[in-house]
Coordinates of C-alpha atoms in Angstrom, one line a residue:
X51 CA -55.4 -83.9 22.2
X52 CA -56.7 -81.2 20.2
X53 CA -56.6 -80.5 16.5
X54 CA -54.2 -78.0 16.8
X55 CA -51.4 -81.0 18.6
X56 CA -52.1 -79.1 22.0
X57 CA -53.3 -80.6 25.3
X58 CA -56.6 -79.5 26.8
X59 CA -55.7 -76.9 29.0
X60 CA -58.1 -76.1 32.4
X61 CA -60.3 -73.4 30.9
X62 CA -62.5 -75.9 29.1
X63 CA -65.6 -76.5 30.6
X64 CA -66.4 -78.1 33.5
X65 CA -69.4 -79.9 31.7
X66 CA -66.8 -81.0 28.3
X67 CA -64.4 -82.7 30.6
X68 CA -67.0 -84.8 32.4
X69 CA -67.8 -86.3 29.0
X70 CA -64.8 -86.9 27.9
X71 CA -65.1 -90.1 30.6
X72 CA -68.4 -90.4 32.0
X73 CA -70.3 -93.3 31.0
X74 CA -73.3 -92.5 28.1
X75 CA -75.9 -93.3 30.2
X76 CA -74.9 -91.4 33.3
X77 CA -74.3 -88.5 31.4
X78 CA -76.6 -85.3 31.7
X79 CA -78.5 -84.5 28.8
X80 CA -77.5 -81.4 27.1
X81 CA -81.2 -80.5 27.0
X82 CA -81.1 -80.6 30.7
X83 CA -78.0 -78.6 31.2
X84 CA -79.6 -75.5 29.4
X85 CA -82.9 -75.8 31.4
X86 CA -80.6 -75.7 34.4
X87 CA -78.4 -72.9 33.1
X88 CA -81.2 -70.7 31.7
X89 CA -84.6 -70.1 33.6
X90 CA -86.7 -69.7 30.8
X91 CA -88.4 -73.0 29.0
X92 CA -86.6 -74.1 25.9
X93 CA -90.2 -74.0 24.5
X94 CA -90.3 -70.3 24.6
X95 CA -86.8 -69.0 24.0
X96 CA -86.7 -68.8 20.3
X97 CA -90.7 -67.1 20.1
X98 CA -90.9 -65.2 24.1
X99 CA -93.8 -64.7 25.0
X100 CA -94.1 -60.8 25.5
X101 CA -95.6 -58.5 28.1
X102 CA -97.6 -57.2 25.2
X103 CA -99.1 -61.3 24.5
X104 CA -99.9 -62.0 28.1
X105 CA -102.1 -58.8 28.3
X106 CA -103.9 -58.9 24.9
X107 CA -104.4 -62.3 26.0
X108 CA -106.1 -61.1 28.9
X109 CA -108.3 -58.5 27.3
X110 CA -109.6 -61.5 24.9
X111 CA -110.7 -63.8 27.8
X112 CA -112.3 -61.0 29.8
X113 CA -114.0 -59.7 26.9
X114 CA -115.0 -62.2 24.1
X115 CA -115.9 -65.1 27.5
X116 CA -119.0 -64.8 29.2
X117 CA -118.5 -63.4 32.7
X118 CA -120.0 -66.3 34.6
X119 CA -118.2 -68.6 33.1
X120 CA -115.6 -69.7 35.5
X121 CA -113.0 -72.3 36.3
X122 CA -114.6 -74.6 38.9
X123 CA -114.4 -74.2 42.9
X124 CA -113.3 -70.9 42.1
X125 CA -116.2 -69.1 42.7
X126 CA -117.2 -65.2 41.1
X127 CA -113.0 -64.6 40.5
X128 CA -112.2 -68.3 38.6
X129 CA -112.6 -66.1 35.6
X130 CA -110.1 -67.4 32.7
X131 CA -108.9 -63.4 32.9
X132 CA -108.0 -63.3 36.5
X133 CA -106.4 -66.4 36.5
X134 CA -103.6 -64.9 33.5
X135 CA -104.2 -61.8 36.3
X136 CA -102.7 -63.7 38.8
X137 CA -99.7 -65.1 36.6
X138 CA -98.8 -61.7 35.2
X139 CA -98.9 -60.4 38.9
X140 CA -96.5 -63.4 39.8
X141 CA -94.0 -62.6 37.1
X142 CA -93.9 -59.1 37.7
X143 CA -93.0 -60.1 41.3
X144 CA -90.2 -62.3 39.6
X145 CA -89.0 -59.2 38.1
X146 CA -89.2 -57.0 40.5
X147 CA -86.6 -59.1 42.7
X148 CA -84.2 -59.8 40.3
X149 CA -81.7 -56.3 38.9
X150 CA -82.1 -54.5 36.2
X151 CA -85.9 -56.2 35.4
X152 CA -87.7 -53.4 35.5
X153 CA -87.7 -49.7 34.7
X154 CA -86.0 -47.7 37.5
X155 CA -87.3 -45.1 39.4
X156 CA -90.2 -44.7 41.6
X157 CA -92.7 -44.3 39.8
X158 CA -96.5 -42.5 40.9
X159 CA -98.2 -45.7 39.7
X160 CA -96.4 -48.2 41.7
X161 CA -96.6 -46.4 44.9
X162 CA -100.4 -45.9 43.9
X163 CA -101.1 -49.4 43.6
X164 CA -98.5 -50.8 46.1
X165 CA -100.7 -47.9 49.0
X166 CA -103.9 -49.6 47.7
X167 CA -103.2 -53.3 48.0
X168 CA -101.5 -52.6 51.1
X169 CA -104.5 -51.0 52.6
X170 CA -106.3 -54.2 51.4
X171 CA -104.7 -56.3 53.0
X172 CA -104.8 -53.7 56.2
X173 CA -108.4 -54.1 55.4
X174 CA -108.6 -58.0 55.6
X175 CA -106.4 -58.1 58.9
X176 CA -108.8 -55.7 60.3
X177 CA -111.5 -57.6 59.4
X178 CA -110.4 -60.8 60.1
X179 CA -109.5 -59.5 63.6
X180 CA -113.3 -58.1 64.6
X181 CA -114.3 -62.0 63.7
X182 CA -116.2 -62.7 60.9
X183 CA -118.5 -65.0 59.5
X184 CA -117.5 -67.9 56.9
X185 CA -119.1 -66.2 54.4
X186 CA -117.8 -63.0 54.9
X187 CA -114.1 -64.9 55.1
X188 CA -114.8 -66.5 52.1
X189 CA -115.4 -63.2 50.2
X190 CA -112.5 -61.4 51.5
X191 CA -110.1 -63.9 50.3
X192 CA -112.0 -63.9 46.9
X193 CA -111.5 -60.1 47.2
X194 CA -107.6 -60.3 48.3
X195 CA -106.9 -62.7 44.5
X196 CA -108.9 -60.5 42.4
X197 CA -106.9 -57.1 43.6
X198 CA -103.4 -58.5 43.6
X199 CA -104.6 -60.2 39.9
X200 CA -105.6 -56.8 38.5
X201 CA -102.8 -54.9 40.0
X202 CA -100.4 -57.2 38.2
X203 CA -102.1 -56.1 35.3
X204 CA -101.7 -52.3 35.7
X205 CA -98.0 -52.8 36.7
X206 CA -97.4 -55.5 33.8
X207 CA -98.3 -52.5 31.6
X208 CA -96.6 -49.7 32.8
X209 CA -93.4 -51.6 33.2
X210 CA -93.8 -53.8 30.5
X211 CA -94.6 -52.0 27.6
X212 CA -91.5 -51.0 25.9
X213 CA -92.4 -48.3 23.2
X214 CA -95.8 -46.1 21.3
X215 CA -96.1 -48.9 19.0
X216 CA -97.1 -52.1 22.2
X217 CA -99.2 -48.8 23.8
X218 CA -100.8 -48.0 20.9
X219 CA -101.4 -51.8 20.2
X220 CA -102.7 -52.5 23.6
X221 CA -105.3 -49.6 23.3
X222 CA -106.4 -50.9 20.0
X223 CA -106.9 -54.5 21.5
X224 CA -109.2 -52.9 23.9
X225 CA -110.9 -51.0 21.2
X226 CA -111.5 -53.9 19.4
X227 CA -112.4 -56.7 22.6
X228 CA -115.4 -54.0 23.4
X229 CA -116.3 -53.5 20.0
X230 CA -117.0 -57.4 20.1
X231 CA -119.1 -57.2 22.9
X232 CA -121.0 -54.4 21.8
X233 CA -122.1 -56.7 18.3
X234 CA -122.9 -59.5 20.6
X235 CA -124.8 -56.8 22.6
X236 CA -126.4 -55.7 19.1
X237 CA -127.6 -59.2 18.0
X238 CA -128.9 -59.7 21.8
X239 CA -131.4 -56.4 21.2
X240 CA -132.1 -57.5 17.3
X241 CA -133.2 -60.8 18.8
X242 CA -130.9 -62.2 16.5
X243 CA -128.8 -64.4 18.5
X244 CA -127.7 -65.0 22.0
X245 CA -124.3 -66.1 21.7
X246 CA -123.6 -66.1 25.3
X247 CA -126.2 -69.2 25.4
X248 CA -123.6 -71.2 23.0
X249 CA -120.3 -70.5 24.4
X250 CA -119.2 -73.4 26.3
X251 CA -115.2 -73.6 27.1
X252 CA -114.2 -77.1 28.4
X253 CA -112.9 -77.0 31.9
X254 CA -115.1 -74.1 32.5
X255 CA -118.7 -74.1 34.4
X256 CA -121.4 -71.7 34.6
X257 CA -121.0 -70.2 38.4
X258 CA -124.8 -69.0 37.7
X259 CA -127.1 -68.4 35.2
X260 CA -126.6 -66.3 32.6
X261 CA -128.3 -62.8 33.2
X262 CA -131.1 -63.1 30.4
X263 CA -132.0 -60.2 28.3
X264 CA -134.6 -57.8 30.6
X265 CA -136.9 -55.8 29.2
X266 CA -137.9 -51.8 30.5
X267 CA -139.9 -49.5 29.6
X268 CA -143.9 -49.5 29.0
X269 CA -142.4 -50.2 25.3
X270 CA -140.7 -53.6 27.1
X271 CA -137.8 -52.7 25.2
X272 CA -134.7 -55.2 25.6
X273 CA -131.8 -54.4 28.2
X274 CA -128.6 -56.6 26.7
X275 CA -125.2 -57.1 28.7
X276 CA -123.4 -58.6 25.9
X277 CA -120.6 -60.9 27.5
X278 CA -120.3 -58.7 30.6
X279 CA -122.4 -59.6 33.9
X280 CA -124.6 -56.8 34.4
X281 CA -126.4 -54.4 32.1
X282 CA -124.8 -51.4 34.0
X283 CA -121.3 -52.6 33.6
X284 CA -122.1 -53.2 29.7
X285 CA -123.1 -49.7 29.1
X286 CA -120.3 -48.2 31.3
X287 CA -117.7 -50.0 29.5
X288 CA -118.5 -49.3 26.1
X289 CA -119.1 -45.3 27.6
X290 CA -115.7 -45.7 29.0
X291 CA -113.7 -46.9 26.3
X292 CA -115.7 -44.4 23.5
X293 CA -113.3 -41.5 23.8
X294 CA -110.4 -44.0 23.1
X295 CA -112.1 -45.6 19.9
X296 CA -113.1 -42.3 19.0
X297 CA -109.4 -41.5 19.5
X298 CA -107.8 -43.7 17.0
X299 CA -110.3 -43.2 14.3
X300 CA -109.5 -39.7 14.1
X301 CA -105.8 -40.4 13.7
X302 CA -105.7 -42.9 11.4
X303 CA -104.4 -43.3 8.0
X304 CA -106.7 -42.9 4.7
X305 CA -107.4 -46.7 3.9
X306 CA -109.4 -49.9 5.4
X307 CA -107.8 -48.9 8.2
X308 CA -109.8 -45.9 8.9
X309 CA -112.9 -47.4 7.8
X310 CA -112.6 -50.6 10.1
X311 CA -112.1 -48.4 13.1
X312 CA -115.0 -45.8 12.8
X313 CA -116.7 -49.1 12.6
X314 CA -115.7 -50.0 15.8
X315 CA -116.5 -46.5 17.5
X316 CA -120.4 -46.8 15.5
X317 CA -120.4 -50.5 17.4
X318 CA -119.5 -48.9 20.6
X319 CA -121.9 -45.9 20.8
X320 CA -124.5 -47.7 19.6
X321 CA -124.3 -50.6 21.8
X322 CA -124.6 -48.2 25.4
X323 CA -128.1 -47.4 24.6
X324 CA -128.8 -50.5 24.2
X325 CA -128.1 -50.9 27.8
X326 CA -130.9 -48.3 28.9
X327 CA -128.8 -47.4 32.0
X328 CA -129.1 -44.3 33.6
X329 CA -125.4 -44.8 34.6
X330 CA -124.0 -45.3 31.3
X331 CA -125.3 -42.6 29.7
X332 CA -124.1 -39.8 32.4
X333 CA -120.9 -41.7 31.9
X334 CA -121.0 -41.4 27.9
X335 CA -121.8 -37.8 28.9
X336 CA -119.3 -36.8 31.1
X337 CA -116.4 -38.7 28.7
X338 CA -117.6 -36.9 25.3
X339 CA -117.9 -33.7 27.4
X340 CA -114.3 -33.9 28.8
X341 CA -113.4 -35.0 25.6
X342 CA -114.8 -31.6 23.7
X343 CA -112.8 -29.2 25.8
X344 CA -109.4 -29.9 24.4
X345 CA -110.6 -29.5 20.7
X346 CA -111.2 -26.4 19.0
X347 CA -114.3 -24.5 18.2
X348 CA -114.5 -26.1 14.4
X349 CA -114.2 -29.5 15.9
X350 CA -116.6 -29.2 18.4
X351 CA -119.0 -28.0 16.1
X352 CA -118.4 -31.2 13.9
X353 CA -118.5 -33.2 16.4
X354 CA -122.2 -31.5 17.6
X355 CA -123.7 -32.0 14.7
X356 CA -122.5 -35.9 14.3
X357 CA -124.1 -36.6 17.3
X358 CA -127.1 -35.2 16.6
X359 CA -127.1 -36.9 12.9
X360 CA -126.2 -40.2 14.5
X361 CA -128.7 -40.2 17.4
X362 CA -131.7 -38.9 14.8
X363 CA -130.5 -41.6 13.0
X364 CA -130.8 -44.5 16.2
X365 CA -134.0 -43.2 17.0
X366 CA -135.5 -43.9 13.7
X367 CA -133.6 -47.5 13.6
X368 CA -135.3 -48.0 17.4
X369 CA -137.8 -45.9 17.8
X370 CA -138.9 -45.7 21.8
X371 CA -135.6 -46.5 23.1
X372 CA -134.0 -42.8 23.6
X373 CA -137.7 -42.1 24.9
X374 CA -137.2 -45.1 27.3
X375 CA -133.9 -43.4 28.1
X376 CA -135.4 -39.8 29.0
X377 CA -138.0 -41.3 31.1
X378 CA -135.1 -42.7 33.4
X379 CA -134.1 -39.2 34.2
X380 CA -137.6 -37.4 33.8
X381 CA -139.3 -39.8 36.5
X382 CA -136.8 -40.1 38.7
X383 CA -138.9 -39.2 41.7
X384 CA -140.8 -42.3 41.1
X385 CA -138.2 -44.7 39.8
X386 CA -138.3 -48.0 42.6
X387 CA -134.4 -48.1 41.9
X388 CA -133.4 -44.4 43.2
X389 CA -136.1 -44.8 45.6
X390 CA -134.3 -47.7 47.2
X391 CA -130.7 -46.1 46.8
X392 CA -132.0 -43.2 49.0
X393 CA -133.4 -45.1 51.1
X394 CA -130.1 -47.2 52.1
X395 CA -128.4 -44.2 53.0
X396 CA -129.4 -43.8 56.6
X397 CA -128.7 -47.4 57.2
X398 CA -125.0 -46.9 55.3
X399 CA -124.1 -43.8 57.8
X400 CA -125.5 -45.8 60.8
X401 CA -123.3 -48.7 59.8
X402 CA -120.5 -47.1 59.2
X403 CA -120.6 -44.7 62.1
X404 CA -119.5 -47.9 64.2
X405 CA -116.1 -48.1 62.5
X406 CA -115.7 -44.8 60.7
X407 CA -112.0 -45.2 60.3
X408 CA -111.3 -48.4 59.4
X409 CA -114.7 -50.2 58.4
X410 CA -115.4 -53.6 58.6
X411 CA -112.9 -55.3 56.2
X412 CA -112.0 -55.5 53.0
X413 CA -114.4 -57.4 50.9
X414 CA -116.2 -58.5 53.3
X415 CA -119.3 -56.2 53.1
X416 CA -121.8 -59.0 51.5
X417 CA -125.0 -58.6 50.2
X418 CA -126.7 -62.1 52.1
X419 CA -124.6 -60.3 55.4
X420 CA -125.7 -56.7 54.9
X421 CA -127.6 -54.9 51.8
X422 CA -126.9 -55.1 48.4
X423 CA -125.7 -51.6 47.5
X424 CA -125.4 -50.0 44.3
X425 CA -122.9 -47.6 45.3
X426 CA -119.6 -48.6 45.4
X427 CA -118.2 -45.5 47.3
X428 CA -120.7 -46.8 50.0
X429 CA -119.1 -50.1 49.9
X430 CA -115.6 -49.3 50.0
X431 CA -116.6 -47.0 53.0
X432 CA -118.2 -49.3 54.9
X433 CA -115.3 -52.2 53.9
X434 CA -112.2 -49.9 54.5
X435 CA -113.4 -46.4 56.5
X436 CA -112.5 -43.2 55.8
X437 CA -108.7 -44.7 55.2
X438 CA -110.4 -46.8 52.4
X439 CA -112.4 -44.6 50.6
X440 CA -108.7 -42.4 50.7
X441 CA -107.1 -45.1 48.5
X442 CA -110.0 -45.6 46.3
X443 CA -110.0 -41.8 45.4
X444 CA -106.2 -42.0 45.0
X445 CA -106.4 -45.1 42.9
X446 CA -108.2 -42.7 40.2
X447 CA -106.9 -39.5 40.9
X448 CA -102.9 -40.1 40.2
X449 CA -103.5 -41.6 37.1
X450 CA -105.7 -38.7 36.4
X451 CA -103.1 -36.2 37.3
X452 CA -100.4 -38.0 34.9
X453 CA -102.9 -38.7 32.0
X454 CA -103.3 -34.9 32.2
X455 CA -99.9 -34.6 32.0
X456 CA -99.8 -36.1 28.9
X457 CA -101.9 -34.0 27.6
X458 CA -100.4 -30.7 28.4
X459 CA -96.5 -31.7 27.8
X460 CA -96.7 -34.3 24.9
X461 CA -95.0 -33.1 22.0
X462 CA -97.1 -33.6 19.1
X463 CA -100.8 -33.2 19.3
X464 CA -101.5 -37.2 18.4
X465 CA -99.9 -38.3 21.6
X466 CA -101.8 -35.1 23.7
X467 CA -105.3 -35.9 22.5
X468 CA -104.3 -39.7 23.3
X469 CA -103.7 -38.3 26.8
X470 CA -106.9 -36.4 27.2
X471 CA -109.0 -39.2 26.1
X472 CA -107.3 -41.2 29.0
X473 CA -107.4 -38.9 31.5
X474 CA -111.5 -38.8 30.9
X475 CA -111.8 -42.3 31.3
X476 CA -111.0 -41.8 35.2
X477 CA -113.4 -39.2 36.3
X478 CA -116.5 -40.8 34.5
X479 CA -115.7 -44.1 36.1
X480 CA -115.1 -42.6 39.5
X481 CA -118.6 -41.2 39.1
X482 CA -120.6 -44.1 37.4
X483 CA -118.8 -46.1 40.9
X484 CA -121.3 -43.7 43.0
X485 CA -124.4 -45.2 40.8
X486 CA -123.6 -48.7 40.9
X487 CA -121.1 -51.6 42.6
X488 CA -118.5 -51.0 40.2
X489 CA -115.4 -53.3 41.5
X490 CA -117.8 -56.1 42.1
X491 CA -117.4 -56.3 38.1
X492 CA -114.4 -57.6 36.2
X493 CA -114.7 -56.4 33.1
X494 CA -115.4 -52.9 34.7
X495 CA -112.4 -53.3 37.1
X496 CA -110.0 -54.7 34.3
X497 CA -110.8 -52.4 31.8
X498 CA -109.6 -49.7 34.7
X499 CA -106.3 -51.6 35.9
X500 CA -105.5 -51.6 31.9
X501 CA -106.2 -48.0 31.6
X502 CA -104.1 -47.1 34.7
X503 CA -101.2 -49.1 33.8
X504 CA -100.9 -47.2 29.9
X505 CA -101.7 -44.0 31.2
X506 CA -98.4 -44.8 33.0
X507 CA -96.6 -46.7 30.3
X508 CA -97.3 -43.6 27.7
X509 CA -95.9 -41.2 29.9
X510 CA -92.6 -43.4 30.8
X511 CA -92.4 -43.7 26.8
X512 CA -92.9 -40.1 26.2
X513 CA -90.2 -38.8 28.6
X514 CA -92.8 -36.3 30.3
X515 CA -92.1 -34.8 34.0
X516 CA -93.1 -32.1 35.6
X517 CA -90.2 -29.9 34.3
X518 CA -90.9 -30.1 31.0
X519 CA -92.8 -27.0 29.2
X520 CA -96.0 -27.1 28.4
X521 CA -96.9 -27.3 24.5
X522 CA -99.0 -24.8 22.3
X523 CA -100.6 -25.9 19.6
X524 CA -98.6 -25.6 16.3
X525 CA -100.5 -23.8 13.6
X526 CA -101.9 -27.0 11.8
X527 CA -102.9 -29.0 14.9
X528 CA -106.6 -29.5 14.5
X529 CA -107.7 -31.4 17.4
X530 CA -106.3 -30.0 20.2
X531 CA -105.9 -26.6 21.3
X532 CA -103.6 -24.7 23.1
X533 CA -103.8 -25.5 26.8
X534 CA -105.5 -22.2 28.9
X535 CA -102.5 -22.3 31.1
X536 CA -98.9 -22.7 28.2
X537 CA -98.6 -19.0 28.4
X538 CA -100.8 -17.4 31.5
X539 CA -97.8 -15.6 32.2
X540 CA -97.2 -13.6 28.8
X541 CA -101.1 -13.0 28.9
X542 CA -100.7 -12.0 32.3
X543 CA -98.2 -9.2 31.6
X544 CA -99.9 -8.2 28.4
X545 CA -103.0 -7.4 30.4
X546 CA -101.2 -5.6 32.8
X547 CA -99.4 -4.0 30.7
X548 CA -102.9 -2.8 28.7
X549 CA -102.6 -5.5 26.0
X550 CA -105.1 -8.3 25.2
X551 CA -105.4 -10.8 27.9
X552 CA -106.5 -13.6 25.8
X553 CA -103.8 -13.2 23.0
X554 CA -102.1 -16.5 21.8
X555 CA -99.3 -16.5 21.4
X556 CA -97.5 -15.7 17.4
X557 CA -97.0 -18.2 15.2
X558 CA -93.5 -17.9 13.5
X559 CA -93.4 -16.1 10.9
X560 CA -92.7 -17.0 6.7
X561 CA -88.9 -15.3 7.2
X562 CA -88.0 -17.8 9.5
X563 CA -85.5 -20.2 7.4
X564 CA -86.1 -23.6 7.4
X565 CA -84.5 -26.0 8.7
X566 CA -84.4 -29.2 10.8
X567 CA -85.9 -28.9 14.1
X568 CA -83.2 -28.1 16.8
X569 CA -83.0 -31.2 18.8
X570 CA -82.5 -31.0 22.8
X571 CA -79.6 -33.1 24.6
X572 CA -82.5 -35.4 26.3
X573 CA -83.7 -36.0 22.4
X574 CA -86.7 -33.7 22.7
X575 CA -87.4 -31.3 20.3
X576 CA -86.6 -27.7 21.2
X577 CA -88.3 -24.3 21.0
X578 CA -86.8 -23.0 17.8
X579 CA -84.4 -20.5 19.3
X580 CA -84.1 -16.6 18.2
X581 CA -81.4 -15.6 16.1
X582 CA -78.5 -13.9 17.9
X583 CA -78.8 -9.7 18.2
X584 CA -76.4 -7.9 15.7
X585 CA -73.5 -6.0 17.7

């Protein structure tokens, strides 16, 4: 009987009337009947662990860990990163089966990534049906983790991030991881410190030995890699994530704030020189370049005379390393590196004129099998063909196209420079992955897969298709200008009709009333519109 004098009628639960008689000891726990009733661990309910938390956890382990540090019998991809790769790709999966999980749509991103895994695993079928060797088996399965780990990563992000602010966050962690590695870079060069020599993780064994600091140059200058594997990949990922530092320190508030991330951007571009890589600097080159031709004239000015403050300024702090630098590109006729990239090519184009269309397998071009190339367009055309090399250009040209996007049809001129800085990153990488092996890097390669996935996260956030106007520059916008295309039509006509060509277009004038924005039904905000004609 209940309280109220009533009999227990049958819509109690099943579970309450079981207890009512069941014995205490063969009773199930209550503990155990939530566990069974809801997937997720009673550990994690009350603090979830985020989308957000898994990929800033990520960042940190493939940034602030040494690259050869791996988890044993793993090999090159038992990185601490590419295992949490490999979760978030599984939970994305778990998402992606069960309704309502994910954002809905199809979206340019997924079918990017979905085309270029597919065509890896095309690749490995392919390969494994021409017969290869063990080691060239053992590679391409190495290969197949690493993909599907990093493309859980980019699709984590674009689905996963729910707002600006976990964007915005996510772009900061990066800003901050590489930062790191440049001052561990910095105290590599000083001679300060090797930390790389001291980090030891239980659980976690060296799969070589660390890459020591090199030396080049008659001057024997140091080459550092920081915690990345390579000297190339260090300098290229500090050059790539540049514009995006150099991004948030221009819009940030007046405080610590600011000061702590123009820090970070001085860590950054002074840690890719350190490098002395040809590839990073055409990469730092090609980024500020792309970079400059959003801003205005004032800015770019600015900006000009920065760089030539700050670099007068590096030169005198290490004198002989810019000159180290310019003798890269001065001598390259004699340089023993460009000498033997050149001379690989006729044995690339013999090779791959054997299986022009579908290569030889993904992953499975080895160095101890073939030749170590420097190139990775040459290895992803001699692993997939022509079909390959497709999907790789694709792989950096969609997220282009909607990073640029951004920047055209964002609607305040934060979010469009945040865009542009982007939609940089892509080209530059595309070409430093002609001067070097680019995806046989993980820092490199994550630092990508992040960048693709926000690129698609920001413009899912903002609401930006291809239907919606492009913006001009409001009259106070300082950093970006209005794009060459917003009004090509009015210009158009004006020049036909004998007016100037290159006219923007007129601000509104002082007898406009103010008011509140006029807001669209999709929550935009709208052109202001004319006031009606009097009859």
């Amino acid at each position: 009987m209940s309280r109220s004098g009533r009999a227990p009628t049958s819509t109690l639960p099943r579970a309450a009337s079981r207890d009512e008689w069941e014995p205490a000891l063969l009773r199930t726990p209550t503990v155990l009947r939530r566990l069974r009733t809801h997937w997720i661990p009673l550990l994690l309910r009350r603090r979830q662990v985020t989308v957000l938390g898994l990929l800033v956890a990520f960042l940190a382990l493939q940034f602030l860990i040494p690259s050869r540090l791996v988890i044993g019998g793993m090999g090159a991809v038992g990185r601490p990163s590419v295992a949490v790769g490999v979760m978030i790709a599984f939970l994305w999966c778990l998402c992606a089966v069960r309704p309502h999980r994910l954002p809905g749509g199809v979206t340019p991103i997924r079918l990017v990534l979905g085309l270029f895994v597919a065509l890896q695993l095309f690749g490995y079928a392919v390969g494994v049906d021409r017969g290869p060797t063990a080691g060239e088996l053992s590679a391409a399965n190495m290969w197949l983790i690493f993909i599907v780990a990093m493309a859980g990563v980019a699709l984590a992000a674009a689905d996963g991030l729910h707002d600006r602010r976990d964007v915005d966050r996510l772009l900061q962690t990066l800003v901050a991881v590489a930062a790191a590695m440049a001052v561990v870079g910095v105290l590599q060069f000083t001679g300060i410190v090797d930390l790389t020599r001291y980090i030891r993780i239980p659980g976690l064994h060296l799969n070589a030995d660390l890459i020591a600091v090199g030396a080049r140059g008659d001057g024997h200058f140091p080459r550092v890699a920081g915690t990345a594997n390579h000297y190339i990949e260090f300098g290229v990922v500090l050059a790539i994530v540049l514009p995006i530092a150099l991004h948030y320190a221009l819009f940030s508030p007046r405080g610590r704030t600011r000061a702590w991330r123009w820090v970070a951007v001085g860590l950054i571009a002074s840690g890719i020189p350190l490098s002395i890589s040809r590839s990073a600097i055409l990469t730092v080159v090609m980024t500020m370049g792309l970079l400059a031709v959003v801003w205005p004239w004032r800015h770019r000015y600015n900006a000009a005379v920065v760089a030539v403050l700050a670099t007068a300024a590096f030169h005198v702090v290490n004198r002989g390393v810019l000159g180290t630098i310019k003798g890269l590109f001065l001598n390259v006729d004699d340089d023993p590196s460009v000498l033997d990239r050149i001379a690989r090519t006729g044995y690339v184009i013999d090779l791959w004129s054997r299986r022009p269309w579908l290569g030889r397998g993904a992953g499975m071009i080895t160095p101890e099998r073939y030749i170590l190339l420097d190139n990775q367009l040459y290895m992803t055309l001699l692993a997939g063909g022509v079909i390959g090399l497709t999907g790789f250009v694709l792989l950096f040209l969609v997220p282009y196209l909607q990073a640029r996007s951004i920047r055209l049809r964002a609607r305040d001129q934060e979010t469009r420079h945040l865009g542009q800085a982007l939609a940089v990153t892509l080209p530059a990488a595309f070409m430093a992955s002609g001067t070097f092996d680019s995806f046989s890097f993980s820092t490199f390669v994550g630092t990508m897969f992040v960048v693709f996935g926000t690129i698609a996260a920001l413009h899912r956030v903002e609401g930006i298709s291809v239907h919606t106007p492009l913006q001009p520059a409001a009259p106070g916008d300082r950093y970006v200008a209005t794009p060459v295309m917003a009004d090509i039509r009015a210009r158009l006509r004006a020049g036909w009709s004998g007016g100037a060509l290159l006219r923007r277009p007129p601000a509104p004038s002082d007898a406009t009333p103010a008011g509140p924005p006029l807001v669209s039904p999709t929550g935009r905000d709208a052109m202001p519109q004319a006031p009606p004609a009097r009859e």
